[in-house]
GROMACS .gro file of C-alpha atoms in nm:
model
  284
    1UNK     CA    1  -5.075   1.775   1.685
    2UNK     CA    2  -5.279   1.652   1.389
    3UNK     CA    3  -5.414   1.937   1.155
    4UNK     CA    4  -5.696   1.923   0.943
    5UNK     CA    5  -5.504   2.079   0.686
    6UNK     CA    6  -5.237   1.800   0.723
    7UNK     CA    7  -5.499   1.535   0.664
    8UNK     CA    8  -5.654   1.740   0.389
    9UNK     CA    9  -5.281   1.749   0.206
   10UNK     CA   10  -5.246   1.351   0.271
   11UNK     CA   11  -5.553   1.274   0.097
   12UNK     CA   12  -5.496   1.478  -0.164
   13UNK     CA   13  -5.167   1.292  -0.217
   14UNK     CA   14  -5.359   0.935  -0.180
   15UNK     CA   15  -5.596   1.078  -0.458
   16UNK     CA   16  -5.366   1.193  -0.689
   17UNK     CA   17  -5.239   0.821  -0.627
   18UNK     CA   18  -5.500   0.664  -0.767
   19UNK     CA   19  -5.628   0.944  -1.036
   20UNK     CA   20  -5.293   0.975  -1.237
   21UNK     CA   21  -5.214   0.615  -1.323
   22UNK     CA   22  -5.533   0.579  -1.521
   23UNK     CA   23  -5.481   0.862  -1.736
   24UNK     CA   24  -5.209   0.674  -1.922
   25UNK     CA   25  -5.381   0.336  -1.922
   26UNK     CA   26  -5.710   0.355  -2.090
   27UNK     CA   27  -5.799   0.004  -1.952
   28UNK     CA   28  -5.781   0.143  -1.556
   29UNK     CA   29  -6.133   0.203  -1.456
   30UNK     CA   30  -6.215   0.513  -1.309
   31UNK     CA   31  -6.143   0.590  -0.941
   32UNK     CA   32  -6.344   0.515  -0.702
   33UNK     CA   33  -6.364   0.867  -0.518
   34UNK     CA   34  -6.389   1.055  -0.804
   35UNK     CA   35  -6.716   1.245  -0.798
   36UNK     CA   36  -6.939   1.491  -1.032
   37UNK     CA   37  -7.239   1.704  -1.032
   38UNK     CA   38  -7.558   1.547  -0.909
   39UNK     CA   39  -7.339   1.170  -0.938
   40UNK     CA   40  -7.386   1.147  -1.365
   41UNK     CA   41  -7.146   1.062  -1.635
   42UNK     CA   42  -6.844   1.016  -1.363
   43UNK     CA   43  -6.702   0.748  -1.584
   44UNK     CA   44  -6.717   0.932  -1.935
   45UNK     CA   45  -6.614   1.254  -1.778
   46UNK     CA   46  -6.305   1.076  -1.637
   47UNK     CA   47  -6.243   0.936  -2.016
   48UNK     CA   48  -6.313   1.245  -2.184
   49UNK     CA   49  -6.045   1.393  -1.959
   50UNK     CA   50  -5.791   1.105  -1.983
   51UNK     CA   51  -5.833   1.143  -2.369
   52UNK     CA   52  -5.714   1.545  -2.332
   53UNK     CA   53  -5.407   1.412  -2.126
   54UNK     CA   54  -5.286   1.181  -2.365
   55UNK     CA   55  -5.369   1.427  -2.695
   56UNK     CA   56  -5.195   1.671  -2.555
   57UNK     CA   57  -4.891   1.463  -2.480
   58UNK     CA   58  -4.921   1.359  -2.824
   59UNK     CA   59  -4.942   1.684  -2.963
   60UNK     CA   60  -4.610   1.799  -2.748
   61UNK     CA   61  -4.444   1.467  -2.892
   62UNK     CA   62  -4.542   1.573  -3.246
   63UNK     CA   63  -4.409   1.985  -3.179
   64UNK     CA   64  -4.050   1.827  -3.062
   65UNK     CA   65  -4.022   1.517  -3.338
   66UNK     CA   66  -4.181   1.704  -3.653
   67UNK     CA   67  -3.941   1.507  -3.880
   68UNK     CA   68  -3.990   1.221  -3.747
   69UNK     CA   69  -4.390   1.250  -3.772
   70UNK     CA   70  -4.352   1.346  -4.111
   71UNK     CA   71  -4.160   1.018  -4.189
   72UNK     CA   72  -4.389   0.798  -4.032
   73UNK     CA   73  -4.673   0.978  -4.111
   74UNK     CA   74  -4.921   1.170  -3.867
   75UNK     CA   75  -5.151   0.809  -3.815
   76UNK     CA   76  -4.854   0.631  -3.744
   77UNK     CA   77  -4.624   0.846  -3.533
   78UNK     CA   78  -4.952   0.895  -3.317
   79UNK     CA   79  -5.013   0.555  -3.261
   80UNK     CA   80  -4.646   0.475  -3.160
   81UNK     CA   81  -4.696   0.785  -2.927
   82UNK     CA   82  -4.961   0.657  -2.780
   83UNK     CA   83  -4.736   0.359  -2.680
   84UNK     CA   84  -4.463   0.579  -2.528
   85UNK     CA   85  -4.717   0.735  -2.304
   86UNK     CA   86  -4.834   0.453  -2.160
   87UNK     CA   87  -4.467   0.282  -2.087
   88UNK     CA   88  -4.316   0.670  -1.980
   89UNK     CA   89  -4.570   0.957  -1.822
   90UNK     CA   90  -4.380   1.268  -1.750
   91UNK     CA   91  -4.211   1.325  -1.493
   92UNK     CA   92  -4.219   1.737  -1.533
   93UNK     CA   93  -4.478   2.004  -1.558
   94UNK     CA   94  -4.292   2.137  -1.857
   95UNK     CA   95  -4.437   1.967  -2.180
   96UNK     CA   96  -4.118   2.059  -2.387
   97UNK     CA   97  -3.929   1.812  -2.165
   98UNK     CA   98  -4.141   1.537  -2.229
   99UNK     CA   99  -4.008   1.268  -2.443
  100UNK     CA  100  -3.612   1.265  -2.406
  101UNK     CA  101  -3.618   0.896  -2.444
  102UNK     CA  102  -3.839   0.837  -2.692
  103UNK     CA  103  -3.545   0.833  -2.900
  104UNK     CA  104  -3.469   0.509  -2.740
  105UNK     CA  105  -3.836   0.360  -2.734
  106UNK     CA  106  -3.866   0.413  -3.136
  107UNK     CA  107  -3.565   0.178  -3.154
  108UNK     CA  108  -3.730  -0.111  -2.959
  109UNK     CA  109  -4.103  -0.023  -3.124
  110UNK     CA  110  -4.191  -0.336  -3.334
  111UNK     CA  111  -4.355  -0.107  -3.602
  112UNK     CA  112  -4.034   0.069  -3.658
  113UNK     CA  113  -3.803  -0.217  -3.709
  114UNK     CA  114  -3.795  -0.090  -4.115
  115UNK     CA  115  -3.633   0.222  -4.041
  116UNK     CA  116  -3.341   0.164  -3.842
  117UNK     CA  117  -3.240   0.565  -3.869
  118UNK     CA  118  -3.521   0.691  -3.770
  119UNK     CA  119  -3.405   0.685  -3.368
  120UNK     CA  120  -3.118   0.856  -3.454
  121UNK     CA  121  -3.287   1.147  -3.627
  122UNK     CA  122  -3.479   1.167  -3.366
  123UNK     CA  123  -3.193   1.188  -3.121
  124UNK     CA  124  -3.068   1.506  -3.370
  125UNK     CA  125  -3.423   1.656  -3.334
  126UNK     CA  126  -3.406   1.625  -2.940
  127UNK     CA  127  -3.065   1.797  -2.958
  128UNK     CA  128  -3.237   2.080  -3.146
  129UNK     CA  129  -3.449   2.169  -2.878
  130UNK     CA  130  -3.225   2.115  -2.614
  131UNK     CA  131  -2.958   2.349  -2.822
  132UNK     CA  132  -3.292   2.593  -2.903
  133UNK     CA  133  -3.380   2.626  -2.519
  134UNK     CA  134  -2.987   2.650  -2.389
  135UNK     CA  135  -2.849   2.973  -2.221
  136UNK     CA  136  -2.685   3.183  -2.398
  137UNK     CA  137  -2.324   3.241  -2.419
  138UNK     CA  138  -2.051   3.412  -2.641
  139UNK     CA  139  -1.894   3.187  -2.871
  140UNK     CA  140  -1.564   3.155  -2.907
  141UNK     CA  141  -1.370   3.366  -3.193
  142UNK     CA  142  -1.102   3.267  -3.390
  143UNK     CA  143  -0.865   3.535  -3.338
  144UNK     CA  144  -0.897   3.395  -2.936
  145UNK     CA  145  -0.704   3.065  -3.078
  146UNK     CA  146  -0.487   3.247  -3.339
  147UNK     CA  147  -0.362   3.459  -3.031
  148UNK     CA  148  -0.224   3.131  -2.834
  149UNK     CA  149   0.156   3.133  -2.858
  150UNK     CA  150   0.266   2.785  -3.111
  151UNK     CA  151   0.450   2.587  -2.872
  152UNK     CA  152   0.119   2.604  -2.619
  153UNK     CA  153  -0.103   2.473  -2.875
  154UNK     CA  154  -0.090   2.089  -2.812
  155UNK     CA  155  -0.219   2.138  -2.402
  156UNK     CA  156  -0.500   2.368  -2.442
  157UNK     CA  157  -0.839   2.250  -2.396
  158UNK     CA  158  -1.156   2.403  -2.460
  159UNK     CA  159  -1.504   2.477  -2.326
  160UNK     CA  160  -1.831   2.355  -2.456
  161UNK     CA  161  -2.074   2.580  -2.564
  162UNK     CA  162  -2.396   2.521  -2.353
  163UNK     CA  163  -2.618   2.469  -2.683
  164UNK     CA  164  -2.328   2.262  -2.848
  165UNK     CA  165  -2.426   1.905  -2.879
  166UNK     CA  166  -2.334   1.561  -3.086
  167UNK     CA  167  -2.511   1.307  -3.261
  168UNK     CA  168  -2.358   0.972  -3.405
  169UNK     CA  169  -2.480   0.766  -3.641
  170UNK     CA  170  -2.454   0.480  -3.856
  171UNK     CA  171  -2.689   0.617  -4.089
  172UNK     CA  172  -2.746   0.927  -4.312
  173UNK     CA  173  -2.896   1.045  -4.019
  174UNK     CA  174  -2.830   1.454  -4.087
  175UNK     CA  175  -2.942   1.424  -4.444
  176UNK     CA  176  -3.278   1.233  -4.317
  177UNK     CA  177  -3.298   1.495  -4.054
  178UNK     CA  178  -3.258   1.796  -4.282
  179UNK     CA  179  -3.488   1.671  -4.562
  180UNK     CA  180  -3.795   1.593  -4.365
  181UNK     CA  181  -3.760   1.929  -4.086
  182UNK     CA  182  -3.783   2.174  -4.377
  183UNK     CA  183  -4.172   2.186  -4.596
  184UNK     CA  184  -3.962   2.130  -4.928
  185UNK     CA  185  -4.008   1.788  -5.119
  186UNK     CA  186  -3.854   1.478  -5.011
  187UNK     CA  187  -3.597   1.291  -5.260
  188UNK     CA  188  -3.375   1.003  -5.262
  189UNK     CA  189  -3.086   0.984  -5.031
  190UNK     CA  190  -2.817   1.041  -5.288
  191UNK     CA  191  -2.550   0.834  -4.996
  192UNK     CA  192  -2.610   0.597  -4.721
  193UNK     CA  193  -2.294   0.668  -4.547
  194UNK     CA  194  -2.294   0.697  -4.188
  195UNK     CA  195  -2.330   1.088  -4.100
  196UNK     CA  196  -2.238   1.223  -3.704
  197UNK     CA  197  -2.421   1.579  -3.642
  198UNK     CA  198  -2.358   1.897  -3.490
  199UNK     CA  199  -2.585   2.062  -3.344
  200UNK     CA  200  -2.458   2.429  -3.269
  201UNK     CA  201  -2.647   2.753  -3.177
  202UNK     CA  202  -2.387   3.031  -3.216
  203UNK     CA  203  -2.642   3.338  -3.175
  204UNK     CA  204  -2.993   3.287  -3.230
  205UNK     CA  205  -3.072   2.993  -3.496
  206UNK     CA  206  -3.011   2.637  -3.438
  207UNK     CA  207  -2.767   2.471  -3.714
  208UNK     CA  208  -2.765   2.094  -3.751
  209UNK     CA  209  -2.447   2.018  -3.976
  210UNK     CA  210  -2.257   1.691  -4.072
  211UNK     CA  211  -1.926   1.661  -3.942
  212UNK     CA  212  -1.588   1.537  -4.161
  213UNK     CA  213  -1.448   1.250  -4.124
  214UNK     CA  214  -1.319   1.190  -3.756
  215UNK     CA  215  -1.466   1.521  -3.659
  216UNK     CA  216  -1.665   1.319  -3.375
  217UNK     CA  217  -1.383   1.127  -3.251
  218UNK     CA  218  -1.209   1.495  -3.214
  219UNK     CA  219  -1.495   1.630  -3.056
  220UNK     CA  220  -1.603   1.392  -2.844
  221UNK     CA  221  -1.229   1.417  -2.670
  222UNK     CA  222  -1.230   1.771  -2.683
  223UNK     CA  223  -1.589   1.787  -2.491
  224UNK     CA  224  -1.469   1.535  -2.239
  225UNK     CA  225  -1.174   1.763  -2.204
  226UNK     CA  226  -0.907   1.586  -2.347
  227UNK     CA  227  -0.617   1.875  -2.489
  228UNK     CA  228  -0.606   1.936  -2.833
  229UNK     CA  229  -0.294   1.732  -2.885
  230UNK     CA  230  -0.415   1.423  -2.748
  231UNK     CA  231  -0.795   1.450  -2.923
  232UNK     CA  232  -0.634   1.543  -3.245
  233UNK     CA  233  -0.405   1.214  -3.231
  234UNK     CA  234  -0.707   0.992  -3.125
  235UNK     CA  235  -0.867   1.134  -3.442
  236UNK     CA  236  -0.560   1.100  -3.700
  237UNK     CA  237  -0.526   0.693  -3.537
  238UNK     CA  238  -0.904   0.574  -3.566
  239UNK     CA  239  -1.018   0.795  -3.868
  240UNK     CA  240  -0.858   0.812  -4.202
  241UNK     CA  241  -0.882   1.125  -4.360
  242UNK     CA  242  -0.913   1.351  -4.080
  243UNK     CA  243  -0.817   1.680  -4.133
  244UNK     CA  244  -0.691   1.860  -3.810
  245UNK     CA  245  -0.725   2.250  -3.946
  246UNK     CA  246  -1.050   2.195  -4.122
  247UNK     CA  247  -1.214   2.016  -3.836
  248UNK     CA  248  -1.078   2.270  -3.546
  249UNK     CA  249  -1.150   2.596  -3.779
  250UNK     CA  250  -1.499   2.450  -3.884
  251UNK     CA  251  -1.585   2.389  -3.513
  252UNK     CA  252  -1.496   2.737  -3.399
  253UNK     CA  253  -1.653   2.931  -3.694
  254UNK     CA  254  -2.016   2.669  -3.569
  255UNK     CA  255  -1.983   2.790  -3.200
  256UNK     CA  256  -1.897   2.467  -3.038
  257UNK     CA  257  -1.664   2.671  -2.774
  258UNK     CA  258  -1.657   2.953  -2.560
  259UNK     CA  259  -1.308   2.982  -2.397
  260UNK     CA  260  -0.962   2.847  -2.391
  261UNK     CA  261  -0.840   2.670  -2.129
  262UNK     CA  262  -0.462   2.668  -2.063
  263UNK     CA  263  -0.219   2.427  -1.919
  264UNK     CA  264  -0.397   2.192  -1.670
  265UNK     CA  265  -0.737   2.304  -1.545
  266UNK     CA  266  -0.795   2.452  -1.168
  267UNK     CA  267  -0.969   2.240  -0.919
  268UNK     CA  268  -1.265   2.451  -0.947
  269UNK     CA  269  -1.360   2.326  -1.300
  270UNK     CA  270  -1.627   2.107  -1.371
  271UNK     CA  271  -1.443   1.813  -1.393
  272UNK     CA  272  -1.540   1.441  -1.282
  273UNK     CA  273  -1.304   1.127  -1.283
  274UNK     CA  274  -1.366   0.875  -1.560
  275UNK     CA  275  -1.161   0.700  -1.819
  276UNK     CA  276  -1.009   1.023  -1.850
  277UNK     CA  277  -0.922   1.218  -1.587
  278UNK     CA  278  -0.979   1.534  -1.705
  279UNK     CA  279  -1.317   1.476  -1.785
  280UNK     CA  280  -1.510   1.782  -1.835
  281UNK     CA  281  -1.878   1.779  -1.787
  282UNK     CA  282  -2.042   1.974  -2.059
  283UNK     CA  283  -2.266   2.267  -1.920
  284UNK     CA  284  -2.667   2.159  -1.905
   0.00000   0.00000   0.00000
């Protein structure tokens, strides 16, 4: 049996159908069925609103990528917001989820071609919030690790921290990031060597730090699961330098784990197949 309420709910659907595309695309004319008092001003209404849509998105674009806006400049990182609204709407409520891949747009946006690193510090600003906005979990303590016997060292693997998170870079992406997020004046990169980040949250402040040489190669095995032995000997092969105490202590003393796993892990881990398989999928 048809309701009225059904057909009430299906035309609400067909107008929200036809209202929401025009809000990002200031060339759509109004809708058709879209009504106001007495019949007057339907079309600027229907601007004046779409106008508050994309400002706000703008604004939310501007509270998650402050460094970013501050490099551009507040004229410039609008306009190229304006852009990303149009090509991505949101697909959530929550306005603090908006623009994960506008990371990925500012590499492709014509305007930006001159600054090459500026995707990348935006990637390390995403990772902020994400890190800011994580649950919250104990981090691991050293005396945990010191406590595992010698000869089970090389086969223990470790578990991510929800908040931890990685960012690689050819550029001196961390130093960019750090100089324009705080109100203090900008200077000269003193380096243009390629920095990776960490992005850690081991109680309640978010720390974005710069990791040693081959520290992300380490990581990046450790968070896929990998045991120490076998991320540690990726790192010593494809990074000179690396420094296996230094990286492993720094890590722990950031927050990047919460437990130690020994021997193999149980079937009811996380785990998914992949080029390793022992994969582990990092909490999110």
């Amino acid at each position: 049996m048809w309701h009225k309420s059904d057909r009430a709910q299906d035309e609400a659907v067909d107008h929200a159908a036809c209202f929401a595309p025009g809000l990002m695309d200031p060339g759509r004319a109004a809708p058709g069925d879209v009504i106001a008092t007495h019949g007057k001003g339907v079309v600027k209404r229907y601007n004046v609103y779409r106008n508050n849509v994309v400002v706000s998105l703008i604004d939310a674009l501007a509270a998650v990528y402050p460094a970013v806006q501050r490099i551009t400049g507040v004229d410039f990182f609008r306009a190229m917001a304006r852009f990303h609204i149009r090509a991505t709407p949101p697909a959530s409520p929550l306005l603090f989820e908006y623009g994960r891949d506008f990371p990925a747009f500012i590499e492709t946006y014509e305007y930006a071609r001159d600054m090459p690193w500026l995707a990348d510090t935006a990637r390390i600003e995403r990772a902020w919030l994400d890190a800011y906005h994580a649950a919250d979990a104990d981090a691991l303590a050293a005396e945990a690790l010191a406590a595992v016997p010698p000869e089970d060292l090389p086969t223990v693997r470790f578990v991510p921290h929800p908040a931890a998170a990685m960012v690689r870079s050819i550029y001196p992406a961390v130093s960019i990031f750090s100089m324009n997020r705080a109100e203090g004046p900008v200077t000269p990169l003193c380096s243009s060597e390629a920095e990776d980040a960490l992005v850690t949250r081991p109680a309640h402040d978010v720390i974005v730090s710069r990791l040693p040489p081959g520290g992300a190669i380490f990581l990046a095995r450790l968070l896929e699961g990998a045991p120490l032995a076998a991320a540690a000997a990726d790192a010593f092969n494809q990074a000179a330098g690396f420094d296996l105490h230094a990286n492993l202590a720094g890590m722990i003393e950031a927050g990047v784990f919460t437990r130690i796993l020994h021997g193999d892990p149980p079937s009811c881990q996380p785990y998914q197949t992949g080029d390793n398989p022992l994969r582990a999928v990092p909490p999110g």
